[in-house]
Coordinates of C-alpha atoms and ligand atoms in Angstrom, one line a residue:
X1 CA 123.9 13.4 -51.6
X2 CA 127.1 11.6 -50.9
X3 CA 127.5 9.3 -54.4
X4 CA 128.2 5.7 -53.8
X5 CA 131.8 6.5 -55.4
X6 CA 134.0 9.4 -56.3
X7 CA 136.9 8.3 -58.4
X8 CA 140.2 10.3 -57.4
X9 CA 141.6 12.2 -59.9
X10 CA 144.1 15.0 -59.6
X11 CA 145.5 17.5 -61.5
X12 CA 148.8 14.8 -62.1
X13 CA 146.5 13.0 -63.9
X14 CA 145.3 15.8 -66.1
X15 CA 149.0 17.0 -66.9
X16 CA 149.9 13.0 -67.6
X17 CA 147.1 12.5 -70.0
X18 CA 147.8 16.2 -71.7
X19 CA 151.5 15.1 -72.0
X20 CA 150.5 11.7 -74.1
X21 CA 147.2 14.3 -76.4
X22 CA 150.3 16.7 -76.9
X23 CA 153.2 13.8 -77.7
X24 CA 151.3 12.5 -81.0
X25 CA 151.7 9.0 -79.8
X26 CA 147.9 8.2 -78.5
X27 CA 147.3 4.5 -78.8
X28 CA 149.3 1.6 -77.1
X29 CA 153.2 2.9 -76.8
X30 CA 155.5 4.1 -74.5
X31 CA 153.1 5.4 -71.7
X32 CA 151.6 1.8 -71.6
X33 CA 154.9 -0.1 -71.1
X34 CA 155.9 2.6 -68.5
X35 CA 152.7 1.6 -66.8
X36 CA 153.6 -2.3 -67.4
X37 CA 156.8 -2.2 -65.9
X38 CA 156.1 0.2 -62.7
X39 CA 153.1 -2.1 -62.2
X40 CA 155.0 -5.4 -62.2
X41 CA 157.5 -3.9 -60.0
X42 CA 154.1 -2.9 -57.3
X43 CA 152.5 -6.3 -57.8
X44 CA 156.1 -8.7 -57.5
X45 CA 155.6 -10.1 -60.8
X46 CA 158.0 -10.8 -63.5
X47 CA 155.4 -9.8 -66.4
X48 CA 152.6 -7.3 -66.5
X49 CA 150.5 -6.8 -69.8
X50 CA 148.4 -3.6 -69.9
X51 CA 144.9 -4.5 -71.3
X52 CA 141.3 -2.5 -71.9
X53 CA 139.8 -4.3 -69.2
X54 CA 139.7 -6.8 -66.0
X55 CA 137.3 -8.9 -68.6
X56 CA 139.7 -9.1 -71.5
X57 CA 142.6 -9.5 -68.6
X58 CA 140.4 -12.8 -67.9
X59 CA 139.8 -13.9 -71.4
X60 CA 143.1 -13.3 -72.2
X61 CA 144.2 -15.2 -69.4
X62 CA 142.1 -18.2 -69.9
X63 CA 143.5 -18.1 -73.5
X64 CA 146.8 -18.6 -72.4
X65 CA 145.9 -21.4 -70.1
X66 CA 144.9 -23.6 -73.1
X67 CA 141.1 -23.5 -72.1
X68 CA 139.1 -25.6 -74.9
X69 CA 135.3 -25.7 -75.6
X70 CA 133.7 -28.7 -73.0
X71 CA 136.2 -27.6 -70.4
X72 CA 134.4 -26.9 -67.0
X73 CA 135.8 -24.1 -64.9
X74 CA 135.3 -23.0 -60.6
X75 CA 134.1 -19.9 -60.1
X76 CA 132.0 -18.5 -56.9
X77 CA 129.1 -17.7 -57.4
X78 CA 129.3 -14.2 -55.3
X79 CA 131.4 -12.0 -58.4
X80 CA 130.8 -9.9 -61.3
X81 CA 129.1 -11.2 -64.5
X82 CA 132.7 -11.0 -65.9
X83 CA 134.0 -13.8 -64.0
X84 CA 131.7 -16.6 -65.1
X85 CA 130.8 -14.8 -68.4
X86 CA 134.6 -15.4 -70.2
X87 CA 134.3 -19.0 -69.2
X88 CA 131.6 -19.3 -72.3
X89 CA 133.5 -17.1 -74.3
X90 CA 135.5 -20.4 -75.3
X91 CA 131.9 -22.4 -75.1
X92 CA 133.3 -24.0 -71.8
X93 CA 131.5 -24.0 -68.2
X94 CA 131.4 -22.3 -65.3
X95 CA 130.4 -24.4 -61.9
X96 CA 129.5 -22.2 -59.5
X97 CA 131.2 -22.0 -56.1
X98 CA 129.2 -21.1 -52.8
X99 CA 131.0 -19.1 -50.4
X100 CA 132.2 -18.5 -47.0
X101 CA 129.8 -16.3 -44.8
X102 CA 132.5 -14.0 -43.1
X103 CA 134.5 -12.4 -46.1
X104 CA 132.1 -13.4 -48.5
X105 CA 135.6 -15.4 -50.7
X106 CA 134.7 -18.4 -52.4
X107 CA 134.8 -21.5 -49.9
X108 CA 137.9 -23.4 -50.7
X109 CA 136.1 -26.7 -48.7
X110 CA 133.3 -26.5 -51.5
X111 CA 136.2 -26.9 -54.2
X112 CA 137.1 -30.4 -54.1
X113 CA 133.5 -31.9 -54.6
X114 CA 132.8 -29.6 -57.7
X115 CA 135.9 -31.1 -59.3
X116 CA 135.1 -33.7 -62.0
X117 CA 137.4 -35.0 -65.1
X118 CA 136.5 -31.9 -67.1
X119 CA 137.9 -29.0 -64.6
X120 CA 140.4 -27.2 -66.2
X121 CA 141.1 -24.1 -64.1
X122 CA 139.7 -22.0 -61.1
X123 CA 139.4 -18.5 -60.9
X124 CA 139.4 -17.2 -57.4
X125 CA 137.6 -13.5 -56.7
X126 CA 139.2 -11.5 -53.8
X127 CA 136.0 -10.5 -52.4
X128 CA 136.1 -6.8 -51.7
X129 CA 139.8 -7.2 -51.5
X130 CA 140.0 -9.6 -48.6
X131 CA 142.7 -12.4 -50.9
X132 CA 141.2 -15.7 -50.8
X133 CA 142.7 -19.2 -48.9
X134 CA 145.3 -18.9 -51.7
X135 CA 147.7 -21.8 -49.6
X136 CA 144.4 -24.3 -49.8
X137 CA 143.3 -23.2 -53.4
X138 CA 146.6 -23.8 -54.5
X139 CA 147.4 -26.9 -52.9
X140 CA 144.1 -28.6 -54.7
X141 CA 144.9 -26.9 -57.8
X142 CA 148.2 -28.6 -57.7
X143 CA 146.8 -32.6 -56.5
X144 CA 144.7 -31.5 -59.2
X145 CA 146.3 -30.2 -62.0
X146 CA 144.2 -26.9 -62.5
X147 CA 145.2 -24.1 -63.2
X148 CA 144.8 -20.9 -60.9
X149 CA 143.8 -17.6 -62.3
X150 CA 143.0 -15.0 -59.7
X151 CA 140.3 -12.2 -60.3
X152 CA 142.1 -9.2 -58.2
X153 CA 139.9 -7.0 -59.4
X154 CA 138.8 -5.7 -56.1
X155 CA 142.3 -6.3 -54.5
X156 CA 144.7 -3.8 -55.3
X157 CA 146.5 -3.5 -53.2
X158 CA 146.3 -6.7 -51.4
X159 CA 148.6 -9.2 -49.8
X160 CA 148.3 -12.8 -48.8
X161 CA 151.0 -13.7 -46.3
X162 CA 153.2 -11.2 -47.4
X163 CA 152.6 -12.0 -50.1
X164 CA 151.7 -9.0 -53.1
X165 CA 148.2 -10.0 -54.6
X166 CA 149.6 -10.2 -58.2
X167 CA 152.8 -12.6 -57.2
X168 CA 151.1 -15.5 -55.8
X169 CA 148.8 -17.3 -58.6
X170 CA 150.4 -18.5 -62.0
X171 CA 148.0 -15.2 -63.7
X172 CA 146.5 -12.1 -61.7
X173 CA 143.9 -9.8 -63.4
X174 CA 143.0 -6.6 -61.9
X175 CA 140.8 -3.8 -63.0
X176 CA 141.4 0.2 -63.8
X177 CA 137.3 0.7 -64.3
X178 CA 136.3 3.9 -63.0
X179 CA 135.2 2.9 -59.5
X180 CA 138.4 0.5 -58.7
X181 CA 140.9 1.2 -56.4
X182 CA 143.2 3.1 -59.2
X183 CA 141.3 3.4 -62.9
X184 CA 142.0 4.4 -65.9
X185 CA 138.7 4.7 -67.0
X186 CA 138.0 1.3 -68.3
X187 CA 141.2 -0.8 -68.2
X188 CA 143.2 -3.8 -66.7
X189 CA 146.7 -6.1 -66.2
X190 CA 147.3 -9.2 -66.1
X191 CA 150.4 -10.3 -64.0
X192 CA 152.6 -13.8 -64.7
X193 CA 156.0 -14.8 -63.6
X194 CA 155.4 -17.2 -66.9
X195 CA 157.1 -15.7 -69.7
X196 CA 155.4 -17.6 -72.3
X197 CA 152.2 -16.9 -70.5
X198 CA 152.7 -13.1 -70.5
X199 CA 153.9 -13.6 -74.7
X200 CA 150.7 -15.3 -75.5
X201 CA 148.3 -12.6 -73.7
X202 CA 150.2 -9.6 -74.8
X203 CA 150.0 -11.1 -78.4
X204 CA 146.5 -12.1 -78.4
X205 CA 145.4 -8.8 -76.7
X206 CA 146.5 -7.3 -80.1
X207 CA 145.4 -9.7 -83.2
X208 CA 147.5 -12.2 -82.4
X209 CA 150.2 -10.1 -84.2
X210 CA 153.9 -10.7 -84.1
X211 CA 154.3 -7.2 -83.8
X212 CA 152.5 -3.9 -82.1
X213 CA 151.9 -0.7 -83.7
X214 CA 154.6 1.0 -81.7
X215 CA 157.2 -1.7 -83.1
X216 CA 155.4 -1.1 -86.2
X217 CA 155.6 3.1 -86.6
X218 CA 158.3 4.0 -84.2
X219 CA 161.7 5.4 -85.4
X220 CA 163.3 2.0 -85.1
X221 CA 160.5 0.1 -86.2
X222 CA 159.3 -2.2 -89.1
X223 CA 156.2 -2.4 -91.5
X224 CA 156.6 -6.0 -91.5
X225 CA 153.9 -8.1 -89.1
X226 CA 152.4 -11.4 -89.3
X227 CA 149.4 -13.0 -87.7
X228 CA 150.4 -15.9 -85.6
X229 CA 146.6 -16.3 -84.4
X230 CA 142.9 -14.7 -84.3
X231 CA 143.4 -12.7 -81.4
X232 CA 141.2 -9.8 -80.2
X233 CA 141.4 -6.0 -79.9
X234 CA 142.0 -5.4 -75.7
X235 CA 145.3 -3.4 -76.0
X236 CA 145.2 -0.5 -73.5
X237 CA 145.8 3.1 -74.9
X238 CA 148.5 5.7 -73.9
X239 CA 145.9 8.0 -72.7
X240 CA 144.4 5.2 -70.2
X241 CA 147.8 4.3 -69.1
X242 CA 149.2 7.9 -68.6
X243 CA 146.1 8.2 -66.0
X244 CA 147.2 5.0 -64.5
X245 CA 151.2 5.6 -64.1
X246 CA 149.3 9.0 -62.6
X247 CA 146.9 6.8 -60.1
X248 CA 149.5 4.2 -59.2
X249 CA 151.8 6.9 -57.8
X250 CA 148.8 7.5 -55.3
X251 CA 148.2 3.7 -55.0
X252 CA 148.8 3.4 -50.9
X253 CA 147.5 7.0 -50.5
X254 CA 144.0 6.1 -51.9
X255 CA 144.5 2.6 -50.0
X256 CA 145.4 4.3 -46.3
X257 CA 142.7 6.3 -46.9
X258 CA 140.4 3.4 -47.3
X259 CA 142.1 1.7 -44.5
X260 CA 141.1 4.0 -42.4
X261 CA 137.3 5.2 -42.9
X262 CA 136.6 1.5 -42.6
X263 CA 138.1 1.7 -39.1
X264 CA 136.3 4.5 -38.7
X265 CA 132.8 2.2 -40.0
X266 CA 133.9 -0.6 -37.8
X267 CA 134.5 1.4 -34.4
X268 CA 131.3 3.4 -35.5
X269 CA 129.0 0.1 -35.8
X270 CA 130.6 -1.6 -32.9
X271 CA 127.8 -1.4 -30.5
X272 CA 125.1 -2.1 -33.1
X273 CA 124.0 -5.7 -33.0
X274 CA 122.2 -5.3 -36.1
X275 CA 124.9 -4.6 -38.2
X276 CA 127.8 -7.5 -39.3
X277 CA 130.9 -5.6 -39.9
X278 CA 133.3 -7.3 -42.3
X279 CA 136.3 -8.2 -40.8
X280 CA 139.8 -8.9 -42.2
X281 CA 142.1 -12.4 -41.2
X282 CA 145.2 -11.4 -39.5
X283 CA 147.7 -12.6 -42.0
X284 CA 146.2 -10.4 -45.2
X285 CA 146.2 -6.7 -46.4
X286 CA 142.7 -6.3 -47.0
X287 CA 142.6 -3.8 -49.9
X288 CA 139.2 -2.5 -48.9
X289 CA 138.2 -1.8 -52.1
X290 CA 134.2 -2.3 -50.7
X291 CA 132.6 -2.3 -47.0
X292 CA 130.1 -4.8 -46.9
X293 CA 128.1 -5.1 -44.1
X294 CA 125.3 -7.6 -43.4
X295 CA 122.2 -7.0 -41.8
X296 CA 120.9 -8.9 -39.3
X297 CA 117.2 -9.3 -40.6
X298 CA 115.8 -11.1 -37.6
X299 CA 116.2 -8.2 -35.4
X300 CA 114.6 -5.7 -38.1
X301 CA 111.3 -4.5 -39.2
X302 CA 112.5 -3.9 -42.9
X303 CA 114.4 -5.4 -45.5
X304 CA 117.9 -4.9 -46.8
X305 CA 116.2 -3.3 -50.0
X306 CA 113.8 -0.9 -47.9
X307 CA 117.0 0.1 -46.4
X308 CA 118.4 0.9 -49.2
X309 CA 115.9 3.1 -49.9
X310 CA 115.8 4.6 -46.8
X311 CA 119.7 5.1 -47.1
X312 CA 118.9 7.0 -50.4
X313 CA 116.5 8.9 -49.2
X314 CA 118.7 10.0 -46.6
X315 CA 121.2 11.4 -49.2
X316 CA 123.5 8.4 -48.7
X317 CA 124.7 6.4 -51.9
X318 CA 125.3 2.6 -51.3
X319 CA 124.9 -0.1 -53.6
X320 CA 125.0 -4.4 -53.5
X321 CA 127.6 -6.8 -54.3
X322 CA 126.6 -9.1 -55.5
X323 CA 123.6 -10.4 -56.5
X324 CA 125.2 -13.9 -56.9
X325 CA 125.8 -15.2 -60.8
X326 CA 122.7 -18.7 -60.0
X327 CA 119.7 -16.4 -59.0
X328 CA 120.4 -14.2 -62.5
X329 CA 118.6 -15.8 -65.5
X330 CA 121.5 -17.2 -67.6
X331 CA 122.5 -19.3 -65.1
X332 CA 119.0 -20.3 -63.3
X333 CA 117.5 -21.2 -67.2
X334 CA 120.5 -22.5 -68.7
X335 CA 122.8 -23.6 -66.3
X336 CA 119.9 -25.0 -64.2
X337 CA 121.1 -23.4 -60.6
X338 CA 118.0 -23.3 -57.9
X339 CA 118.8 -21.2 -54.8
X340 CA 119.4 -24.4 -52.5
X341 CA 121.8 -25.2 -54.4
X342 CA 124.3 -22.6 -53.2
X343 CA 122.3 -21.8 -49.9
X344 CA 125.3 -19.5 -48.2
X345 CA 125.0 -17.0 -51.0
X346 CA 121.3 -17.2 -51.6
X347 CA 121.5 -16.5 -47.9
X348 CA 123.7 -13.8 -47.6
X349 CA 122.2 -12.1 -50.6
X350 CA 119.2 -10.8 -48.6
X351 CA 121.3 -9.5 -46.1
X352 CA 124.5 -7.8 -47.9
X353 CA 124.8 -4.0 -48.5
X354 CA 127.8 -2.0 -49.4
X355 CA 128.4 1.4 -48.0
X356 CA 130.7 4.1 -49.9
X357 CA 134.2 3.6 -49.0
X358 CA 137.1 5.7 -51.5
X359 CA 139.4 8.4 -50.3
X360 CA 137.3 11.3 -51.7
X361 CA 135.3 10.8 -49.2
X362 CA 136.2 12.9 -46.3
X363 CA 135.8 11.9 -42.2
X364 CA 133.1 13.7 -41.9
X365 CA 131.3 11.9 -45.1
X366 CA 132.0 8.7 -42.9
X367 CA 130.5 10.0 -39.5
X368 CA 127.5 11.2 -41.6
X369 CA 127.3 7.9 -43.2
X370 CA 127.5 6.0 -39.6
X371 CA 124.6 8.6 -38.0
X372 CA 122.4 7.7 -41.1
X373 CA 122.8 4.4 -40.1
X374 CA 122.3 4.1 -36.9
X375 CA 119.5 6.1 -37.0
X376 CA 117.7 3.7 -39.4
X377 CA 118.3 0.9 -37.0
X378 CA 117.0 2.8 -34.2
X379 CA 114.2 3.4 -36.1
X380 CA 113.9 0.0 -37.0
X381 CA 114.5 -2.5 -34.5
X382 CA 112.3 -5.2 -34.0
Ligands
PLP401 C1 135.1 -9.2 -59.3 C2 135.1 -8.5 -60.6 N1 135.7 -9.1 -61.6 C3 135.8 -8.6 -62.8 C4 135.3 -7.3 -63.1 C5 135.4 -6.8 -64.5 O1 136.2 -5.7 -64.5 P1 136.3 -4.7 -65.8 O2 135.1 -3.8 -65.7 O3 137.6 -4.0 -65.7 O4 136.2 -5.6 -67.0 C6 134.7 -6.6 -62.0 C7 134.1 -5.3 -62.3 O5 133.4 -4.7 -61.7 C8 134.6 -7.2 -60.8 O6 134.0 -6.6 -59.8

């Protein structure tokens, strides 16, 4: 069985991790502003705070942006729970976005209509790791007055017209979970070139305290703290981040790797009319963090889910992103989304399958994974 993912962890990683066990120092310290810094200096930002997760990155984020309870906030519709799900952390909602057919990115024409005098921000999701229309996003945003936060957790790394993923937006949150493009485990960053911005999340990711525990127990530290706010528990430990300094070394390793079994997938499914290959715009690094393909339904005899299972049953791991946030329940019972409402994704949803892609894979994994497929279309052409 080839799993869906592997993550890629070397004996750097172990040595890193047994460095931090054997230094005494085990929660939020040294290792995790080592991983701050080196991280800001890979993304083009001025700030980077190490957090537990893309989630809290988000929250955090949204925190800093002033968002108030009542507020309305764009998000697509084709992304993680996390995306939507911080939104009502702060009792505040999110309208969904459809999206574009080819990369699967929120569609930035859609954005302007779902504006009304309670949209506050707009968080786009780098599909896969293909960046969004950042120019267009941003120019609303601005005629607008919202404010941009960008869920990277996909693109890592990833640029937009040269420009790093992580430098563009006013805030960038990535992930570290174990199947991202570097992890940590669980664990994520937010990026800023605000100062105040990177103040506010770094405090709240810790109590809202005026001070950490490693300006709190360190040699030169003090007892003394105070608690500016109710903030929330999201730091990111020394362990997590000694695996991350330890993944981001191998960053553009992993990435190449990527890179290059979905060149592999692309020239492999080029001659099959049944299968949409996704394709990335000439002006982005794609990050290829996932290989979505589409099937073309109309010219099969099964469905994307019998696929599936045939994939499976062919020892091949793949899995689906996403099922989009209106066909769950939250959304359809309280939010009141119907299917038409966001016909693209309903659409595409039938259709969308991701195959493994991460540089544990070996060429041979990806030949194996192409004859699979093929041979299932053979098999199953109308
Ligand atoms: C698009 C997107 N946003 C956010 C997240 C949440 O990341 P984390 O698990 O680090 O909180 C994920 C995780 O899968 C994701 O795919």
């Amino acid at each position: 069985m080839l799993p869906f993912h592997r993550p890629d962890v070397g004996d750097e990683e172990i040595d890193e991790v047994l460095n931090v066990l054997r230094s005494g120092w085990l929660t939020t310290g040294p290792k995790a502003r080592e991983f701050e810094t080196e991280f800001a200096a890979m993304a083009g930002a001025k700030h980077a705070v190490a957090v537990n997760s893309c989630t809290a990155a988000l929250h955090l984020a949204l925190e800093a942006a002033g968002l108030r309870e009542g507020d309305e906030v764009l998000v697509p519709t084709m992304t993680f729970a996390a995306t939507a799900e911080v939104v009502t952390y702060f009792k505040a909602r999110p309208v969904l976005i459809d999206c574009v057919p080819d990369t699967l990115n929120l569609d930035a024409h859609r954005i302007e209509q779902a504006i009304t005098s309670k949209t506050k921000a707009i968080i786009p999701v780098h599909f896969a790791g293909h960046p969004c229309e950042m120019d267009h996003i941003l120019s609303i945003a601005h005629d607008h007055g919202l404010r941009v936060i960008e869920d990277a957790a996909h693109a890592l790394p990833a640029r937009y017209k040269g420009k790093m993923v992580g430098s563009i937006a006013e805030s960038t949150c990535f992930s570290f979970y174990a199947t991202k493009n570097i992890t940590t485990g669980e664990g994520g960053m937010v990026t800023t070139d605000n100062e105040d911005h990177a103040a506010r999340v770094r405090m709240m990711s810790l109590h809202g305290l005026s001070r950490d525990a490693w300006n709190r127990y360190a040699a030169e530290g003090s007892w003394y703290y105070e608690i500016l706010s109710p903030g929330f528990k999201y730091n990111l430990t020394d362990i997590a981040a000694a695996l991350g300094l330890a993944q981001l070394k191998k960053c553009d390793r992993f990435w190449k790797a990527r890179e290059r079994y979905a060149a592999l997938y692309h020239e492999g499914f080029r001659d099959v009319p049944e299968i949409l290959c996704p394709q990335s715009a000439p002006h982005v690094q794609h990050a290829w963090h996932l290989y979505v393909i589409q099937l073309e339904l109309d010219r099969l005899r099964i469905s994307r889910n019998e696929f599936i299972t045939r994939l499976q049953q062919a020892g091949v791991g793949c899995s689906v992103h996403f099922i989009p946030l209106h066909l769950h329940p939250y959304y359809r019972d309280m939010l009141g989304y119907r299917p038409t409402d966001l016909p693209v994704s309903s659409m595409v949803f039938q259709r969308v399958l991701s195959l493994p892609l991460y540089s544990k894979m070996t060429e041979a994994d990806v030949h194996r994974v192409i004859e699979v497929v093929r041979t299932l279309v053979k098999e199953n052409r109308r």
